[in-house]
mmCIF file with all atom_site columns, C-alpha atoms in Angstrom:
data_model
loop_
_atom_site.group_PDB
_atom_site.id
_atom_site.type_symbol
_atom_site.label_atom_id
_atom_site.label_alt_id
_atom_site.label_comp_id
_atom_site.label_asym_id
_atom_site.label_entity_id
_atom_site.label_seq_id
_atom_site.pdbx_PDB_ins_code
_atom_site.Cartn_x
_atom_site.Cartn_y
_atom_site.Cartn_z
_atom_site.occupancy
_atom_site.B_iso_or_equiv
_atom_site.pdbx_formal_charge
_atom_site.auth_seq_id
_atom_site.auth_comp_id
_atom_site.auth_asym_id
_atom_site.auth_atom_id
_atom_site.pdbx_PDB_model_num
ATOM 1   C CA . THR A 1 1   ? 83.037  26.474 -50.570 1.00 62.00 ? 1   THR A CA 1
ATOM 2   C CA . ARG A 1 2   ? 84.542  24.692 -53.550 1.00 69.00 ? 2   ARG A CA 1
ATOM 3   C CA . ARG A 1 3   ? 84.321  21.513 -52.149 1.00 72.00 ? 3   ARG A CA 1
ATOM 4   C CA . VAL A 1 4   ? 81.118  21.678 -51.409 1.00 67.00 ? 4   VAL A CA 1
ATOM 5   C CA . GLY A 1 5   ? 80.268  22.787 -55.114 1.00 68.00 ? 5   GLY A CA 1
ATOM 6   C CA . LEU A 1 6   ? 81.851  19.755 -56.302 1.00 65.00 ? 6   LEU A CA 1
ATOM 7   C CA . LEU A 1 7   ? 79.693  17.431 -54.039 1.00 64.00 ? 7   LEU A CA 1
ATOM 8   C CA . LEU A 1 8   ? 76.547  19.472 -54.849 1.00 63.00 ? 8   LEU A CA 1
ATOM 9   C CA . MET A 1 9   ? 77.241  18.610 -58.367 1.00 65.00 ? 9   MET A CA 1
ATOM 10  C CA . ARG A 1 10  ? 77.986  14.897 -57.926 1.00 66.00 ? 10  ARG A CA 1
ATOM 11  C CA . SER A 1 11  ? 75.755  13.974 -55.832 1.00 66.00 ? 11  SER A CA 1
ATOM 12  C CA . SER A 1 12  ? 72.305  16.664 -57.053 1.00 63.00 ? 12  SER A CA 1
ATOM 13  C CA . THR A 1 13  ? 71.191  14.188 -59.279 1.00 65.00 ? 13  THR A CA 1
ATOM 14  C CA . ALA A 1 14  ? 70.791  12.517 -55.960 1.00 66.00 ? 14  ALA A CA 1
ATOM 15  C CA . ILE A 1 15  ? 69.369  16.146 -54.116 1.00 62.00 ? 15  ILE A CA 1
ATOM 16  C CA . ALA A 1 16  ? 66.722  15.352 -57.156 1.00 65.00 ? 16  ALA A CA 1
ATOM 17  C CA . ARG A 1 17  ? 65.309  12.403 -56.586 1.00 67.00 ? 17  ARG A CA 1
ATOM 18  C CA . ALA A 1 18  ? 65.902  12.874 -53.008 1.00 69.00 ? 18  ALA A CA 1
ATOM 19  C CA . ALA A 1 19  ? 63.398  15.985 -53.277 1.00 67.00 ? 19  ALA A CA 1
ATOM 20  C CA . PHE A 1 20  ? 61.296  14.632 -55.642 1.00 69.00 ? 20  PHE A CA 1
ATOM 21  C CA . GLY A 1 21  ? 60.905  11.267 -53.611 1.00 75.00 ? 21  GLY A CA 1
ATOM 22  C CA . GLY A 1 22  ? 60.115  13.422 -50.164 1.00 73.00 ? 22  GLY A CA 1
ATOM 23  C CA . TRP A 1 23  ? 58.162  15.198 -52.207 1.00 74.00 ? 23  TRP A CA 1
ATOM 24  C CA . VAL A 1 24  ? 56.068  12.321 -53.778 1.00 78.00 ? 24  VAL A CA 1
ATOM 25  C CA . ASP A 1 25  ? 55.735  10.300 -50.105 1.00 80.00 ? 25  ASP A CA 1
ATOM 26  C CA . VAL A 1 26  ? 54.488  14.095 -48.660 1.00 81.00 ? 26  VAL A CA 1
ATOM 27  C CA . PHE A 1 27  ? 51.825  13.526 -51.891 1.00 82.00 ? 27  PHE A CA 1
ATOM 28  C CA . MET A 1 28  ? 50.810  10.424 -51.254 1.00 86.00 ? 28  MET A CA 1
ATOM 29  C CA . GLU A 1 29  ? 50.094  11.210 -47.309 1.00 87.00 ? 29  GLU A CA 1
ATOM 30  C CA . VAL A 1 30  ? 48.038  14.073 -48.313 1.00 87.00 ? 30  VAL A CA 1
ATOM 31  C CA . LEU A 1 31  ? 46.284  11.782 -51.618 1.00 88.00 ? 31  LEU A CA 1
ATOM 32  C CA . GLU A 1 32  ? 45.812  9.410  -48.307 1.00 90.00 ? 32  GLU A CA 1
ATOM 33  C CA . ALA A 1 33  ? 44.835  11.268 -46.299 1.00 89.00 ? 33  ALA A CA 1
ATOM 34  C CA . ARG A 1 34  ? 42.231  12.549 -48.689 1.00 88.00 ? 34  ARG A CA 1
ATOM 35  C CA . TRP A 1 35  ? 40.790  8.659  -49.417 1.00 89.00 ? 35  TRP A CA 1
ATOM 36  C CA . LEU A 1 36  ? 40.358  8.067  -45.674 1.00 89.00 ? 36  LEU A CA 1
ATOM 37  C CA . GLU A 1 37  ? 38.492  10.948 -45.070 1.00 87.00 ? 37  GLU A CA 1
ATOM 38  C CA . ASP A 1 38  ? 36.081  10.183 -47.802 1.00 85.00 ? 38  ASP A CA 1
ATOM 39  C CA . LYS A 1 39  ? 36.267  7.082  -47.032 1.00 87.00 ? 39  LYS A CA 1
ATOM 40  C CA . ARG A 1 40  ? 35.363  8.413  -43.836 1.00 84.00 ? 40  ARG A CA 1
ATOM 41  C CA . ASN A 1 41  ? 32.601  10.445 -44.939 1.00 83.00 ? 41  ASN A CA 1
ATOM 42  C CA . ALA A 1 42  ? 30.964  7.643  -46.674 1.00 83.00 ? 42  ALA A CA 1
ATOM 43  C CA . VAL A 1 43  ? 30.932  4.893  -44.739 1.00 83.00 ? 43  VAL A CA 1
ATOM 44  C CA . ILE A 1 44  ? 29.383  7.866  -42.061 1.00 81.00 ? 44  ILE A CA 1
ATOM 45  C CA . ALA A 1 45  ? 26.811  8.939  -44.720 1.00 79.00 ? 45  ALA A CA 1
ATOM 46  C CA . THR A 1 46  ? 25.560  4.693  -45.031 1.00 78.00 ? 46  THR A CA 1
ATOM 47  C CA . LYS A 1 47  ? 25.171  4.807  -41.148 1.00 80.00 ? 47  LYS A CA 1
ATOM 48  C CA . VAL A 1 48  ? 22.967  8.058  -40.951 1.00 75.00 ? 48  VAL A CA 1
ATOM 49  C CA . ALA A 1 49  ? 21.169  6.872  -43.870 1.00 73.00 ? 49  ALA A CA 1
ATOM 50  C CA . LEU A 1 50  ? 20.704  2.955  -42.897 1.00 75.00 ? 50  LEU A CA 1
ATOM 51  C CA . LEU A 1 51  ? 19.684  5.310  -38.827 1.00 72.00 ? 51  LEU A CA 1
ATOM 52  C CA . LEU A 1 52  ? 16.857  6.452  -40.982 1.00 70.00 ? 52  LEU A CA 1
ATOM 53  C CA . MET A 1 53  ? 15.591  4.050  -43.338 1.00 71.00 ? 53  MET A CA 1
ATOM 54  C CA . ARG A 1 54  ? 16.143  1.352  -39.886 1.00 72.00 ? 54  ARG A CA 1
ATOM 55  C CA . SER A 1 55  ? 13.646  4.372  -38.082 1.00 69.00 ? 55  SER A CA 1
ATOM 56  C CA . SER A 1 56  ? 11.627  5.917  -40.946 1.00 69.00 ? 56  SER A CA 1
ATOM 57  C CA . THR A 1 57  ? 9.112   3.633  -39.020 1.00 74.00 ? 57  THR A CA 1
ATOM 58  C CA . THR A 1 58  ? 10.040  5.092  -35.421 1.00 74.00 ? 58  THR A CA 1
ATOM 59  C CA . ILE A 1 59  ? 9.459   8.683  -36.932 1.00 72.00 ? 59  ILE A CA 1
ATOM 60  C CA . GLY A 1 60  ? 6.628   8.042  -39.328 1.00 70.00 ? 60  GLY A CA 1
ATOM 61  C CA . ARG A 1 61  ? 4.636   5.904  -35.335 1.00 75.00 ? 61  ARG A CA 1
ATOM 62  C CA . ALA A 1 62  ? 6.022   9.051  -34.108 1.00 75.00 ? 62  ALA A CA 1
ATOM 63  C CA . ALA A 1 63  ? 4.583   11.862 -36.070 1.00 73.00 ? 63  ALA A CA 1
ATOM 64  C CA . PHE A 1 64  ? 1.130   9.845  -35.509 1.00 76.00 ? 64  PHE A CA 1
ATOM 65  C CA . ALA A 1 65  ? 1.140   9.552  -32.200 1.00 81.00 ? 65  ALA A CA 1
ATOM 66  C CA . GLY A 1 66  ? 2.214   13.626 -32.013 1.00 81.00 ? 66  GLY A CA 1
ATOM 67  C CA . TRP A 1 67  ? -0.845  14.278 -34.728 1.00 82.00 ? 67  TRP A CA 1
ATOM 68  C CA . VAL A 1 68  ? -3.697  11.881 -32.415 1.00 84.00 ? 68  VAL A CA 1
ATOM 69  C CA . ASP A 1 69  ? -2.325  13.349 -29.182 1.00 87.00 ? 69  ASP A CA 1
ATOM 70  C CA . VAL A 1 70  ? -2.822  16.914 -30.864 1.00 86.00 ? 70  VAL A CA 1
ATOM 71  C CA . CYS A 1 71  ? -6.247  15.539 -31.856 1.00 85.00 ? 71  CYS A CA 1
ATOM 72  C CA . ALA A 1 72  ? -7.498  14.387 -28.450 1.00 88.00 ? 72  ALA A CA 1
ATOM 73  C CA . GLU A 1 73  ? -6.137  18.113 -27.353 1.00 91.00 ? 73  GLU A CA 1
ATOM 74  C CA . GLU A 1 74  ? -8.190  19.402 -30.227 1.00 91.00 ? 74  GLU A CA 1
ATOM 75  C CA . LYS A 1 75  ? -11.250 17.398 -28.960 1.00 92.00 ? 75  LYS A CA 1
ATOM 76  C CA . GLU A 1 76  ? -10.667 17.997 -25.344 1.00 94.00 ? 76  GLU A CA 1
ATOM 77  C CA . ALA A 1 77  ? -10.887 21.535 -25.810 1.00 93.00 ? 77  ALA A CA 1
ATOM 78  C CA . ARG A 1 78  ? -13.358 20.852 -27.648 1.00 92.00 ? 78  ARG A CA 1
ATOM 79  C CA . ARG A 1 79  ? -15.190 19.138 -24.995 1.00 93.00 ? 79  ARG A CA 1
ATOM 80  C CA . LEU A 1 80  ? -14.061 22.078 -22.188 1.00 94.00 ? 80  LEU A CA 1
ATOM 81  C CA . GLU A 1 81  ? -15.906 24.483 -24.201 1.00 93.00 ? 81  GLU A CA 1
ATOM 82  C CA . GLU A 1 82  ? -19.376 22.246 -24.765 1.00 92.00 ? 82  GLU A CA 1
ATOM 83  C CA . GLU A 1 83  ? -19.459 21.952 -21.761 1.00 93.00 ? 83  GLU A CA 1
ATOM 84  C CA . ARG A 1 84  ? -18.797 25.645 -20.554 1.00 91.00 ? 84  ARG A CA 1
ATOM 85  C CA . ASN A 1 85  ? -21.234 27.035 -23.174 1.00 89.00 ? 85  ASN A CA 1
ATOM 86  C CA . ALA A 1 86  ? -23.151 25.056 -21.284 1.00 90.00 ? 86  ALA A CA 1
ATOM 87  C CA . VAL A 1 87  ? -22.750 25.536 -17.815 1.00 90.00 ? 87  VAL A CA 1
ATOM 88  C CA . VAL A 1 88  ? -24.328 29.446 -19.486 1.00 88.00 ? 88  VAL A CA 1
ATOM 89  C CA . THR A 1 89  ? -26.727 28.228 -20.707 1.00 86.00 ? 89  THR A CA 1
ATOM 90  C CA . LYS A 1 90  ? -28.295 26.468 -18.266 1.00 86.00 ? 90  LYS A CA 1
ATOM 91  C CA . ARG A 1 91  ? -27.455 29.390 -15.845 1.00 85.00 ? 91  ARG A CA 1
ATOM 92  C CA . VAL A 1 92  ? -29.864 31.539 -17.703 1.00 82.00 ? 92  VAL A CA 1
ATOM 93  C CA . ALA A 1 93  ? -32.278 29.269 -17.635 1.00 81.00 ? 93  ALA A CA 1
ATOM 94  C CA . MET A 1 94  ? -31.944 29.222 -14.116 1.00 82.00 ? 94  MET A CA 1
ATOM 95  C CA . LEU A 1 95  ? -31.934 32.547 -14.526 1.00 78.00 ? 95  LEU A CA 1
ATOM 96  C CA . PHE A 1 96  ? -35.801 32.747 -16.835 1.00 75.00 ? 96  PHE A CA 1
ATOM 97  C CA . MET A 1 97  ? -37.447 30.574 -14.748 1.00 77.00 ? 97  MET A CA 1
ATOM 98  C CA . ARG A 1 98  ? -36.300 32.436 -11.572 1.00 79.00 ? 98  ARG A CA 1
ATOM 99  C CA . HIS A 1 99  ? -37.709 35.551 -13.306 1.00 78.00 ? 99  HIS A CA 1
ATOM 100 C CA . ILE A 1 100 ? -40.371 33.791 -15.559 1.00 76.00 ? 100 ILE A CA 1
ATOM 101 C CA . THR A 1 101 ? -43.242 35.565 -13.937 1.00 77.00 ? 101 THR A CA 1
ATOM 102 C CA . PHE A 1 102 ? -42.331 39.058 -14.482 1.00 79.00 ? 102 PHE A CA 1
ATOM 103 C CA . ILE A 1 103 ? -41.159 38.298 -18.042 1.00 74.00 ? 103 ILE A CA 1
ATOM 104 C CA . VAL A 1 104 ? -44.721 36.613 -18.415 1.00 76.00 ? 104 VAL A CA 1
ATOM 105 C CA . ARG A 1 105 ? -46.116 39.807 -17.407 1.00 80.00 ? 105 ARG A CA 1
ATOM 106 C CA . ALA A 1 106 ? -44.530 42.120 -19.218 1.00 80.00 ? 106 ALA A CA 1
ATOM 107 C CA . ALA A 1 107 ? -44.994 39.750 -22.668 1.00 78.00 ? 107 ALA A CA 1
ATOM 108 C CA . PHE A 1 108 ? -49.086 40.107 -21.030 1.00 82.00 ? 108 PHE A CA 1
ATOM 109 C CA . SER A 1 109 ? -48.477 43.490 -20.680 1.00 85.00 ? 109 SER A CA 1
ATOM 110 C CA . GLY A 1 110 ? -47.423 44.738 -24.084 1.00 85.00 ? 110 GLY A CA 1
ATOM 111 C CA . TRP A 1 111 ? -49.740 42.558 -25.751 1.00 86.00 ? 111 TRP A CA 1
ATOM 112 C CA . ALA A 1 112 ? -51.940 43.806 -23.817 1.00 88.00 ? 112 ALA A CA 1
ATOM 113 C CA . ASP A 1 113 ? -50.860 47.518 -24.973 1.00 90.00 ? 113 ASP A CA 1
ATOM 114 C CA . VAL A 1 114 ? -50.903 46.849 -28.195 1.00 89.00 ? 114 VAL A CA 1
ATOM 115 C CA . SER A 1 115 ? -53.927 45.100 -28.570 1.00 90.00 ? 115 SER A CA 1
ATOM 116 C CA . VAL A 1 116 ? -56.543 48.258 -26.421 1.00 92.00 ? 116 VAL A CA 1
ATOM 117 C CA . GLU A 1 117 ? -54.364 50.435 -28.352 1.00 93.00 ? 117 GLU A CA 1
ATOM 118 C CA . GLU A 1 118 ? -55.151 48.337 -32.158 1.00 94.00 ? 118 GLU A CA 1
ATOM 119 C CA . LYS A 1 119 ? -58.917 48.628 -30.549 1.00 95.00 ? 119 LYS A CA 1
ATOM 120 C CA . GLU A 1 120 ? -58.414 52.530 -30.147 1.00 95.00 ? 120 GLU A CA 1
ATOM 121 C CA . SER A 1 121 ? -57.520 52.547 -33.603 1.00 94.00 ? 121 SER A CA 1
ATOM 122 C CA . ARG A 1 122 ? -60.124 50.255 -34.868 1.00 95.00 ? 122 ARG A CA 1
ATOM 123 C CA . ARG A 1 123 ? -62.686 52.375 -33.607 1.00 95.00 ? 123 ARG A CA 1
ATOM 124 C CA . LEU A 1 124 ? -61.622 55.630 -34.836 1.00 95.00 ? 124 LEU A CA 1
ATOM 125 C CA . GLU A 1 125 ? -61.425 54.409 -38.360 1.00 95.00 ? 125 GLU A CA 1
ATOM 126 C CA . ASP A 1 126 ? -64.791 52.986 -38.253 1.00 94.00 ? 126 ASP A CA 1
ATOM 127 C CA . GLU A 1 127 ? -66.031 56.311 -36.925 1.00 94.00 ? 127 GLU A CA 1
ATOM 128 C CA . ARG A 1 128 ? -63.918 57.755 -39.827 1.00 94.00 ? 128 ARG A CA 1
ATOM 129 C CA . HIS A 1 129 ? -65.674 55.918 -42.115 1.00 94.00 ? 129 HIS A CA 1
ATOM 130 C CA . ALA A 1 130 ? -68.841 55.880 -40.969 1.00 92.00 ? 130 ALA A CA 1
ATOM 131 C CA . ALA A 1 131 ? -69.010 59.942 -40.429 1.00 92.00 ? 131 ALA A CA 1
ATOM 132 C CA . ILE A 1 132 ? -67.784 59.819 -44.429 1.00 91.00 ? 132 ILE A CA 1
ATOM 133 C CA . THR A 1 133 ? -70.548 57.102 -44.770 1.00 90.00 ? 133 THR A CA 1
ATOM 134 C CA . LYS A 1 134 ? -73.263 59.196 -43.343 1.00 89.00 ? 134 LYS A CA 1
ATOM 135 C CA . ARG A 1 135 ? -72.149 62.371 -45.594 1.00 88.00 ? 135 ARG A CA 1
ATOM 136 C CA . VAL A 1 136 ? -72.078 60.963 -48.477 1.00 87.00 ? 136 VAL A CA 1
ATOM 137 C CA . ALA A 1 137 ? -75.489 59.074 -48.165 1.00 86.00 ? 137 ALA A CA 1
ATOM 138 C CA . LEU A 1 138 ? -76.939 63.140 -46.931 1.00 85.00 ? 138 LEU A CA 1
ATOM 139 C CA . LEU A 1 139 ? -75.385 65.025 -49.881 1.00 83.00 ? 139 LEU A CA 1
ATOM 140 C CA . PHE A 1 140 ? -76.880 61.701 -52.592 1.00 80.00 ? 140 PHE A CA 1
ATOM 141 C CA . MET A 1 141 ? -80.200 62.820 -50.760 1.00 83.00 ? 141 MET A CA 1
ATOM 142 C CA . ARG A 1 142 ? -79.869 65.997 -51.158 1.00 83.00 ? 142 ARG A CA 1
ATOM 143 C CA . ASN A 1 143 ? -78.958 66.403 -55.556 1.00 77.00 ? 143 ASN A CA 1
ATOM 144 C CA . SER A 1 144 ? -81.659 63.467 -55.900 1.00 67.00 ? 144 SER A CA 1
#
């Protein structure tokens, strides 16, 4: 053990230098790995940026094409809705035309009833007015 101690004392500087050298080698490898990783990330970021810059027109065109498709779908939906409304209107018109004579008869009958009631109301009003006028005239003649 003494010899080992002497050997270690004599070679302590060499051992320290070797340990420090190994530590420096490991540290430099770690730094180099970090530098390479940063470099890879920078290259990837640059490539992604270039890809985005190159494809911005493509992305814009794709967005515009999608917008055009949405507008075309909306236009088609409106056209279909208008066609449905036209069909419903046509069916209602056809139903109306089938029953127009009944509708006209009902309207005319209603008008005739209202007209008869109005004539009766006017006749009663005229009779009341005539009776009042007659009474006023009689009262006037008595008082004169």
